[in-house]
């Protein structure tokens, strides 16, 4: 079996460089042991790009991302760039690449590995076996709506304002993505809105219901965002796929993230609309940031990034067998007692970023029989 897919690596800043380095090991392993070859390119984003090109995302890198089959990103940002003007900040590079690639669907799984179930701040029975998917609309809503700004009124009062706006195509495509995901999972979608207060989410609810008619096998429910926040910590296992707007998804996915106990374990994927051949633009990245407090010390947890890579194999390359192997390797290595510092528990063995990466590759070897 031999497939060549173009993969653009954008390590970014801080620990982004260290954690994406572990994915390189797995890519090498796939090539050696599974005959899967990627054409791997590497580019700059964030502060690293600003230092070299004076911009957090150059047009050349953006063009490479648009041409790639998938992009793997580490993280961006750090104190070195905090005082830059708004449009030069590392985070602007990330927002621009998402927007230009049309990545409207952000997949944030919250999975609790058995070995880490007691690391959650919630009771073991509430989170053990948790496996939910939060789907956040990523390119619309209040983060992008116009008009927006800060104005000074004639009487000297200052006014800050943003606009929450959604159109039917924007809602329909994210709803469709949610139902498609649910069809591959437990066939349940919960759509989260604030339809009792916000007209834009009344429209959201109506459009989600309309799309649901094409998916008679999927059970659809609706929840106001305030209740959804409560339910996520009260009984998260009631959910399968949760779909929501940009801002609600931003907040709820971080809330769900904490159910799993560690930022270092959380992968994500951001997908665009399928083209005529069914190919979607896609960017995969860990949820965490560049962690300047621990950068350069080989102690960051690489598992979120490795799990983001396994999502890439699953959603961009239809390589479910290899994705399953990586996820099983993570599970087994954790069950075997290895921990990076952020998930360290009494009686376990504390290992570095690179030793964790090596352990995953060794485990893949064992699984590849
Ligand atoms: P952060 O996620 O970088 O770090 C929060 C805390 O979690 C830190 O104590 C850090 O050491 C720890 N942590 C994060 N990832 C870890 C990992 N893989 N292993 C072990 N520990 C880990 O968030 P922050 O401190 O708020 O932000 C730092 C910088 O990252 C800022 O410049 C911020 O803008 C940027 N940021 C970038 C992204 C992104 O690139 N997607 C996301 C969030 C924050």
CSV table of C-alpha atoms and ligand atoms in Angstrom, one decimal:
chain,number,residue,atom,x,y,z
A,1,UNK,CA,0.0,0.0,0.0
A,2,UNK,CA,1.5,3.3,-1.0
A,3,UNK,CA,-0.2,6.7,-0.7
A,4,UNK,CA,1.4,10.1,-1.0
A,5,UNK,CA,-0.4,12.9,0.7
A,6,UNK,CA,0.8,16.4,1.2
A,7,UNK,CA,1.0,17.4,4.8
A,8,UNK,CA,2.0,20.9,5.9
A,9,UNK,CA,3.5,21.1,9.4
A,10,UNK,CA,3.3,24.4,11.1
A,11,UNK,CA,5.0,23.9,14.5
A,12,UNK,CA,4.5,27.6,15.5
A,13,UNK,CA,5.9,28.8,18.8
A,14,UNK,CA,6.9,27.5,22.2
A,15,UNK,CA,6.0,23.9,22.9
A,16,UNK,CA,4.4,23.7,19.4
A,17,UNK,CA,7.8,22.8,18.1
A,18,UNK,CA,8.4,20.1,20.6
A,19,UNK,CA,5.0,18.4,20.3
A,20,UNK,CA,4.9,18.4,16.5
A,21,UNK,CA,8.3,16.8,16.6
A,22,UNK,CA,6.8,13.7,18.1
A,23,UNK,CA,4.3,13.4,15.2
A,24,UNK,CA,7.4,13.3,12.9
A,25,UNK,CA,8.4,10.1,14.7
A,26,UNK,CA,5.0,8.5,14.0
A,27,UNK,CA,5.0,9.7,10.4
A,28,UNK,CA,8.4,8.0,10.0
A,29,UNK,CA,7.0,4.9,11.6
A,30,UNK,CA,4.0,4.8,9.3
A,31,UNK,CA,6.3,5.1,6.3
A,32,UNK,CA,8.7,2.3,7.5
A,33,UNK,CA,6.1,-0.1,8.9
A,34,UNK,CA,2.8,0.6,7.1
A,35,UNK,CA,4.0,1.8,3.7
A,36,UNK,CA,2.2,5.1,4.1
A,37,UNK,CA,4.3,7.9,2.8
A,38,UNK,CA,3.5,11.6,3.3
A,39,UNK,CA,5.0,14.5,1.4
A,40,UNK,CA,5.8,16.5,4.5
A,41,UNK,CA,6.4,20.3,4.1
A,42,UNK,CA,7.2,22.6,7.0
A,43,UNK,CA,6.3,26.3,7.4
A,44,UNK,CA,6.2,29.2,9.9
A,45,UNK,CA,3.2,30.7,11.7
A,46,UNK,CA,2.7,33.0,14.6
A,47,UNK,CA,5.6,34.6,16.3
A,48,UNK,CA,8.1,32.5,14.4
A,49,UNK,CA,6.7,33.8,11.2
A,50,UNK,CA,6.6,37.4,12.5
A,51,UNK,CA,10.3,37.2,13.4
A,52,UNK,CA,11.2,36.0,9.9
A,53,UNK,CA,8.7,37.7,7.6
A,54,UNK,CA,7.2,40.5,9.7
A,55,UNK,CA,3.8,38.9,9.6
A,56,UNK,CA,2.2,36.1,11.6
A,57,UNK,CA,1.2,34.3,8.4
A,58,UNK,CA,2.9,34.9,5.0
A,59,UNK,CA,1.0,34.6,1.8
A,60,UNK,CA,3.4,31.9,0.7
A,61,UNK,CA,2.6,29.8,3.8
A,62,UNK,CA,-1.1,30.4,3.3
A,63,UNK,CA,-0.8,29.2,-0.3
A,64,UNK,CA,1.0,26.0,0.9
A,65,UNK,CA,-1.8,25.4,3.4
A,66,UNK,CA,-4.4,25.8,0.7
A,67,UNK,CA,-2.6,23.3,-1.5
A,68,UNK,CA,-1.9,20.7,1.2
A,69,UNK,CA,-4.2,17.7,1.8
A,70,UNK,CA,-4.0,18.6,5.5
A,71,UNK,CA,-2.2,20.9,7.9
A,72,UNK,CA,-0.9,20.1,11.3
A,73,UNK,CA,-0.4,23.0,13.6
A,74,UNK,CA,1.4,23.2,17.0
A,75,UNK,CA,0.6,26.4,18.8
A,76,UNK,CA,1.3,30.1,18.5
A,77,UNK,CA,2.1,33.0,20.8
A,78,UNK,CA,4.2,34.0,23.7
A,79,UNK,CA,5.3,37.0,25.8
A,80,UNK,CA,7.9,38.0,23.2
A,81,UNK,CA,5.1,39.1,20.9
A,82,UNK,CA,2.5,40.3,23.4
A,83,UNK,CA,3.2,44.0,22.7
A,84,UNK,CA,2.9,43.8,18.9
A,85,UNK,CA,0.1,45.7,17.2
A,86,UNK,CA,-3.1,43.7,17.0
A,87,UNK,CA,-2.7,42.7,13.3
A,88,UNK,CA,0.8,41.4,13.9
A,89,UNK,CA,0.1,39.3,16.9
A,90,UNK,CA,0.7,35.5,16.5
A,91,UNK,CA,-3.0,34.7,17.1
A,92,UNK,CA,-3.9,36.8,14.1
A,93,UNK,CA,-2.0,34.2,11.9
A,94,UNK,CA,-4.2,31.5,13.3
A,95,UNK,CA,-7.5,33.4,12.8
A,96,UNK,CA,-6.4,34.2,9.3
A,97,UNK,CA,-5.5,30.7,8.2
A,98,UNK,CA,-8.8,29.4,9.6
A,99,UNK,CA,-10.8,32.1,7.8
A,100,UNK,CA,-8.9,31.8,4.5
A,101,UNK,CA,-9.1,28.0,4.4
A,102,UNK,CA,-12.9,28.3,5.1
A,103,UNK,CA,-12.6,26.1,8.2
A,104,UNK,CA,-16.1,26.5,9.5
A,105,UNK,CA,-16.4,23.3,11.5
A,106,UNK,CA,-14.3,22.8,14.6
A,107,UNK,CA,-14.3,19.3,16.1
A,108,UNK,CA,-13.3,19.0,19.7
A,109,UNK,CA,-13.6,15.5,21.1
A,110,UNK,CA,-13.7,15.2,24.9
A,111,UNK,CA,-12.6,11.6,25.7
A,112,UNK,CA,-11.6,10.3,29.1
A,113,UNK,CA,-9.0,7.6,29.0
A,114,UNK,CA,-9.6,5.1,31.7
A,115,UNK,CA,-6.0,5.5,33.1
A,116,UNK,CA,-6.7,9.2,33.6
A,117,UNK,CA,-10.3,9.1,34.8
A,118,UNK,CA,-9.3,10.1,38.3
A,119,UNK,CA,-7.4,13.2,37.1
A,120,UNK,CA,-10.7,15.0,36.3
A,121,UNK,CA,-12.0,17.4,38.9
A,122,UNK,CA,-15.4,15.6,38.5
A,123,UNK,CA,-16.3,12.4,40.2
A,124,UNK,CA,-15.0,9.2,38.6
A,125,UNK,CA,-18.5,7.8,37.8
A,126,UNK,CA,-19.5,11.1,36.0
A,127,UNK,CA,-16.6,11.0,33.6
A,128,UNK,CA,-15.4,7.4,33.3
A,129,UNK,CA,-15.9,6.3,29.7
A,130,UNK,CA,-16.8,9.7,28.5
A,131,UNK,CA,-16.6,10.2,24.7
A,132,UNK,CA,-18.4,13.2,23.3
A,133,UNK,CA,-17.8,15.5,20.4
A,134,UNK,CA,-18.3,19.2,20.5
A,135,UNK,CA,-18.8,20.8,17.1
A,136,UNK,CA,-18.2,24.5,17.1
A,137,UNK,CA,-19.1,26.8,14.1
A,138,UNK,CA,-15.8,28.6,13.5
A,139,UNK,CA,-16.0,31.3,10.9
A,140,UNK,CA,-19.2,33.1,11.6
A,141,UNK,CA,-21.2,34.5,14.5
A,142,UNK,CA,-20.2,37.3,16.9
A,143,UNK,CA,-16.4,36.9,16.4
A,144,UNK,CA,-16.7,38.0,12.8
A,145,UNK,CA,-20.0,39.8,12.5
A,146,UNK,CA,-20.2,43.4,11.3
A,147,UNK,CA,-20.6,46.1,12.5
A,148,UNK,CA,-18.1,45.9,15.3
A,149,UNK,CA,-15.9,48.3,17.1
A,150,UNK,CA,-15.5,50.9,19.9
A,151,UNK,CA,-16.9,54.3,19.3
A,152,UNK,CA,-17.0,57.5,21.3
A,153,UNK,CA,-20.5,59.1,21.3
A,154,UNK,CA,-21.0,62.9,21.1
A,155,UNK,CA,-21.5,63.1,24.9
A,156,UNK,CA,-18.1,61.4,25.4
A,157,UNK,CA,-19.6,58.0,26.4
A,158,UNK,CA,-17.6,55.1,24.8
A,159,UNK,CA,-19.5,52.3,23.2
A,160,UNK,CA,-18.2,48.8,22.4
A,161,UNK,CA,-20.3,46.6,20.1
A,162,UNK,CA,-20.3,43.3,18.2
A,163,UNK,CA,-22.8,41.6,16.0
A,164,UNK,CA,-24.1,38.1,16.3
A,165,UNK,CA,-25.1,37.1,12.7
A,166,UNK,CA,-25.7,33.8,11.0
A,167,UNK,CA,-27.1,33.1,7.5
A,168,UNK,CA,-28.9,30.0,6.5
A,169,UNK,CA,-26.0,28.5,4.4
A,170,UNK,CA,-23.7,28.9,7.4
A,171,UNK,CA,-26.1,27.1,9.7
A,172,UNK,CA,-27.0,24.4,7.3
A,173,UNK,CA,-23.4,23.4,6.6
A,174,UNK,CA,-22.4,23.1,10.2
A,175,UNK,CA,-25.7,21.2,11.0
A,176,UNK,CA,-24.9,18.8,8.2
A,177,UNK,CA,-21.4,18.3,9.5
A,178,UNK,CA,-22.9,17.5,12.9
A,179,UNK,CA,-25.4,14.9,11.6
A,180,UNK,CA,-22.7,13.3,9.4
A,181,UNK,CA,-20.5,12.9,12.5
A,182,UNK,CA,-23.4,11.6,14.5
A,183,UNK,CA,-24.0,8.9,11.8
A,184,UNK,CA,-20.5,7.6,12.5
A,185,UNK,CA,-21.0,7.7,16.2
A,186,UNK,CA,-24.1,7.2,18.5
A,187,UNK,CA,-26.6,9.0,16.3
A,188,UNK,CA,-27.5,11.7,18.7
A,189,UNK,CA,-27.1,15.5,18.1
A,190,UNK,CA,-27.8,18.2,20.7
A,191,UNK,CA,-28.0,21.7,19.2
A,192,UNK,CA,-27.1,24.4,21.6
A,193,UNK,CA,-28.6,27.9,21.3
A,194,UNK,CA,-30.1,30.8,23.1
A,195,UNK,CA,-33.3,30.9,21.1
A,196,UNK,CA,-35.3,32.3,24.1
A,197,UNK,CA,-33.3,35.6,23.8
A,198,UNK,CA,-31.4,35.8,20.5
A,199,UNK,CA,-33.2,36.0,17.1
A,200,UNK,CA,-30.1,34.8,15.3
A,201,UNK,CA,-30.3,31.5,17.3
A,202,UNK,CA,-34.0,31.2,16.6
A,203,UNK,CA,-33.0,31.0,13.0
A,204,UNK,CA,-30.2,28.6,14.0
A,205,UNK,CA,-32.7,26.2,15.7
A,206,UNK,CA,-35.1,26.4,12.7
A,207,UNK,CA,-32.4,25.6,10.2
A,208,UNK,CA,-31.0,22.7,12.3
A,209,UNK,CA,-34.5,21.2,12.5
A,210,UNK,CA,-34.8,21.6,8.7
A,211,UNK,CA,-31.5,19.8,8.0
A,212,UNK,CA,-32.4,17.0,10.5
A,213,UNK,CA,-35.2,15.9,8.1
A,214,UNK,CA,-32.4,14.4,5.9
A,215,UNK,CA,-31.1,12.3,8.9
A,216,UNK,CA,-34.1,10.4,10.2
A,217,UNK,CA,-31.9,8.0,12.1
A,218,UNK,CA,-30.3,10.7,14.2
A,219,UNK,CA,-32.1,11.8,17.4
A,220,UNK,CA,-32.0,15.6,17.6
A,221,UNK,CA,-32.5,17.6,20.8
A,222,UNK,CA,-32.1,21.3,21.6
A,223,UNK,CA,-30.7,23.0,24.7
A,224,UNK,CA,-30.2,26.6,25.8
A,225,UNK,CA,-26.5,27.3,26.3
A,226,UNK,CA,-26.8,28.1,30.1
A,227,UNK,CA,-28.4,24.7,30.6
A,228,UNK,CA,-25.9,23.0,28.4
A,229,UNK,CA,-23.1,24.4,30.5
A,230,UNK,CA,-24.7,22.9,33.6
A,231,UNK,CA,-25.5,19.5,32.0
A,232,UNK,CA,-21.9,19.2,30.8
A,233,UNK,CA,-20.7,19.1,34.3
A,234,UNK,CA,-23.7,17.4,35.8
A,235,UNK,CA,-24.1,14.5,33.4
A,236,UNK,CA,-21.8,14.8,30.3
A,237,UNK,CA,-22.3,11.2,29.2
A,238,UNK,CA,-25.9,12.1,28.0
A,239,UNK,CA,-24.3,13.8,25.0
A,240,UNK,CA,-22.9,12.3,21.8
A,241,UNK,CA,-22.4,15.2,19.3
A,242,UNK,CA,-23.1,18.7,20.5
A,243,UNK,CA,-23.3,21.4,17.8
A,244,UNK,CA,-23.3,25.2,18.5
A,245,UNK,CA,-22.3,28.7,17.5
A,246,UNK,CA,-18.8,30.1,17.5
A,247,UNK,CA,-18.8,31.8,20.9
A,248,UNK,CA,-20.9,29.2,22.7
A,249,UNK,CA,-18.7,26.5,21.3
A,250,UNK,CA,-15.6,28.4,22.4
A,251,UNK,CA,-16.8,28.4,25.9
A,252,UNK,CA,-18.5,24.9,26.1
A,253,UNK,CA,-15.6,23.1,24.5
A,254,UNK,CA,-13.2,24.5,27.1
A,255,UNK,CA,-15.7,23.4,29.8
A,256,UNK,CA,-15.9,19.9,28.3
A,257,UNK,CA,-12.1,19.9,28.0
A,258,UNK,CA,-11.7,20.1,31.7
A,259,UNK,CA,-13.9,17.0,32.2
A,260,UNK,CA,-11.0,15.1,30.8
A,261,UNK,CA,-8.5,16.5,33.3
A,262,UNK,CA,-5.7,17.9,31.2
A,263,UNK,CA,-5.2,20.4,28.4
A,264,UNK,CA,-2.2,18.3,27.2
A,265,UNK,CA,-4.6,15.5,26.1
A,266,UNK,CA,-7.0,17.4,23.9
A,267,UNK,CA,-6.9,17.3,20.1
A,268,UNK,CA,-9.0,19.2,17.6
A,269,UNK,CA,-9.8,19.3,13.9
A,270,UNK,CA,-11.1,22.2,11.8
A,271,UNK,CA,-12.7,21.3,8.5
A,272,UNK,CA,-13.9,23.2,5.5
A,273,UNK,CA,-16.7,22.4,3.0
A,274,UNK,CA,-16.1,19.4,0.7
A,275,UNK,CA,-15.0,20.3,-2.9
A,276,UNK,CA,-16.3,18.6,-6.0
A,277,UNK,CA,-14.1,15.5,-5.3
A,278,UNK,CA,-15.2,15.4,-1.7
A,279,UNK,CA,-11.9,16.7,-0.4
A,280,UNK,CA,-12.1,19.1,2.5
A,281,UNK,CA,-9.5,21.6,3.6
A,282,UNK,CA,-8.5,20.6,7.1
A,283,UNK,CA,-6.3,21.8,9.9
A,284,UNK,CA,-5.5,19.7,13.0
A,285,UNK,CA,-4.1,21.1,16.2
A,286,UNK,CA,-3.9,20.5,19.9
A,287,UNK,CA,-6.3,22.7,21.9
A,288,UNK,CA,-3.5,24.0,24.2
A,289,UNK,CA,-1.4,27.1,23.5
A,290,UNK,CA,2.3,27.5,23.3
A,291,UNK,CA,2.9,27.1,27.0
A,292,UNK,CA,5.8,29.6,27.3
A,293,UNK,CA,6.2,28.6,31.0
A,294,UNK,CA,7.5,25.2,30.0
A,295,UNK,CA,8.7,25.7,26.4
A,296,UNK,CA,12.1,24.3,25.4
A,297,UNK,CA,12.4,22.0,28.4
A,298,UNK,CA,11.2,18.7,26.8
A,299,UNK,CA,8.5,18.3,29.4
A,300,UNK,CA,5.3,19.2,27.4
A,301,UNK,CA,2.7,16.5,26.8
A,302,UNK,CA,2.7,15.6,23.1
A,303,UNK,CA,-0.4,13.4,23.3
A,304,UNK,CA,-2.9,16.1,22.3
A,305,UNK,CA,-0.9,16.7,19.1
A,306,UNK,CA,-0.5,13.0,18.4
A,307,UNK,CA,-4.2,12.6,18.8
A,308,UNK,CA,-4.8,15.5,16.5
A,309,UNK,CA,-2.7,13.6,13.9
A,310,UNK,CA,-4.8,10.5,14.4
A,311,UNK,CA,-7.9,12.7,13.7
A,312,UNK,CA,-6.1,13.8,10.5
A,313,UNK,CA,-5.7,10.2,9.5
A,314,UNK,CA,-9.4,9.5,10.2
A,315,UNK,CA,-11.0,12.6,8.7
A,316,UNK,CA,-8.7,13.7,5.9
A,317,UNK,CA,-7.2,10.4,4.8
A,318,UNK,CA,-9.8,7.7,5.6
A,319,UNK,CA,-7.1,5.8,7.4
A,320,UNK,CA,-9.2,4.5,10.2
A,321,UNK,CA,-7.0,1.5,11.0
A,322,UNK,CA,-3.9,3.7,11.6
A,323,UNK,CA,-5.9,6.2,13.5
A,324,UNK,CA,-7.3,3.5,15.8
A,325,UNK,CA,-3.7,2.2,16.3
A,326,UNK,CA,-2.5,5.6,17.4
A,327,UNK,CA,-5.4,6.0,19.8
A,328,UNK,CA,-4.9,2.5,21.2
A,329,UNK,CA,-1.2,3.2,21.6
A,330,UNK,CA,-1.9,6.3,23.6
A,331,UNK,CA,-4.4,4.3,25.8
A,332,UNK,CA,-1.9,1.4,26.3
A,333,UNK,CA,1.1,3.7,27.1
A,334,UNK,CA,-1.0,5.5,29.7
A,335,UNK,CA,-2.3,2.2,31.1
A,336,UNK,CA,1.4,1.1,31.3
A,337,UNK,CA,2.1,4.0,33.7
A,338,UNK,CA,4.0,6.6,31.7
A,339,UNK,CA,3.0,10.2,32.3
A,340,UNK,CA,4.3,13.6,31.3
A,341,UNK,CA,4.5,16.1,34.1
A,342,UNK,CA,1.1,17.7,33.5
A,343,UNK,CA,-0.7,14.4,34.0
A,344,UNK,CA,1.6,12.9,36.6
A,345,UNK,CA,0.0,10.7,39.3
A,346,UNK,CA,1.4,9.0,42.4
A,347,UNK,CA,3.1,5.7,41.6
A,348,UNK,CA,3.5,6.5,37.9
A,349,UNK,CA,6.7,7.1,35.9
A,350,UNK,CA,7.3,10.7,34.9
A,351,UNK,CA,8.8,11.0,31.3
A,352,UNK,CA,9.8,13.7,29.0
A,353,UNK,CA,8.1,14.8,25.7
A,354,UNK,CA,10.5,12.8,23.6
A,355,UNK,CA,10.4,9.7,25.8
A,356,UNK,CA,6.6,9.7,25.5
A,357,UNK,CA,6.9,10.0,21.7
A,358,UNK,CA,9.3,7.1,21.7
A,359,UNK,CA,7.0,5.0,23.9
A,360,UNK,CA,4.1,5.6,21.5
A,361,UNK,CA,6.2,4.4,18.6
A,362,UNK,CA,7.3,1.3,20.5
A,363,UNK,CA,3.6,0.6,21.3
A,364,UNK,CA,2.7,1.0,17.7
A,365,UNK,CA,5.3,-1.6,16.9
A,366,UNK,CA,3.6,-4.0,19.3
A,367,UNK,CA,0.2,-3.3,17.8
A,368,UNK,CA,1.3,-3.7,14.2
A,369,UNK,CA,1.2,-7.5,14.1
B,1,LIG,P1,-1.5,27.5,27.3
B,1,LIG,O1,-2.4,26.4,26.8
B,1,LIG,O2,-0.3,27.7,26.5
B,1,LIG,O3,-1.0,27.0,28.7
B,1,LIG,C1,-1.9,26.9,29.9
B,1,LIG,C2,-1.2,26.1,31.0
B,1,LIG,O4,-1.3,24.7,30.6
B,1,LIG,C3,0.3,26.4,31.2
B,1,LIG,O5,0.6,26.2,32.5
B,1,LIG,C4,1.0,25.3,30.3
B,1,LIG,O6,2.3,25.0,30.8
B,1,LIG,C5,0.0,24.1,30.4
B,1,LIG,N1,0.1,23.3,29.2
B,1,LIG,C6,-0.5,23.7,28.0
B,1,LIG,N2,-0.2,22.7,27.1
B,1,LIG,C7,0.5,21.8,27.7
B,1,LIG,C8,1.1,20.5,27.3
B,1,LIG,N3,1.0,20.1,26.1
B,1,LIG,N4,1.8,19.8,28.2
B,1,LIG,C9,1.9,20.2,29.5
B,1,LIG,N5,1.4,21.4,29.9
B,1,LIG,C10,0.7,22.2,29.1
B,1,LIG,O7,-2.3,28.8,27.5
B,1,LIG,P2,-1.8,30.2,28.0
B,1,LIG,O8,-0.8,30.1,29.0
B,1,LIG,O9,-3.1,31.0,28.3
B,1,LIG,O10,-1.2,30.9,26.6
B,1,LIG,C11,0.1,30.9,26.3
B,1,LIG,C12,0.3,31.4,24.9
B,1,LIG,O11,-0.3,30.5,24.0
B,1,LIG,C13,-0.3,32.8,24.7
B,1,LIG,O12,0.5,33.5,23.8
B,1,LIG,C14,-1.7,32.5,24.0
B,1,LIG,O13,-2.1,33.5,23.2
B,1,LIG,C15,-1.3,31.3,23.2
B,1,LIG,N6,-2.4,30.4,22.9
B,1,LIG,C16,-2.3,29.8,21.6
B,1,LIG,C17,-3.3,28.9,21.3
B,1,LIG,C18,-3.2,28.2,19.9
B,1,LIG,O14,-2.1,28.3,19.3
B,1,LIG,N7,-4.2,27.5,19.5
B,1,LIG,C19,-4.3,28.5,22.2
B,1,LIG,C20,-4.3,29.1,23.4
B,1,LIG,C21,-3.3,30.0,23.8
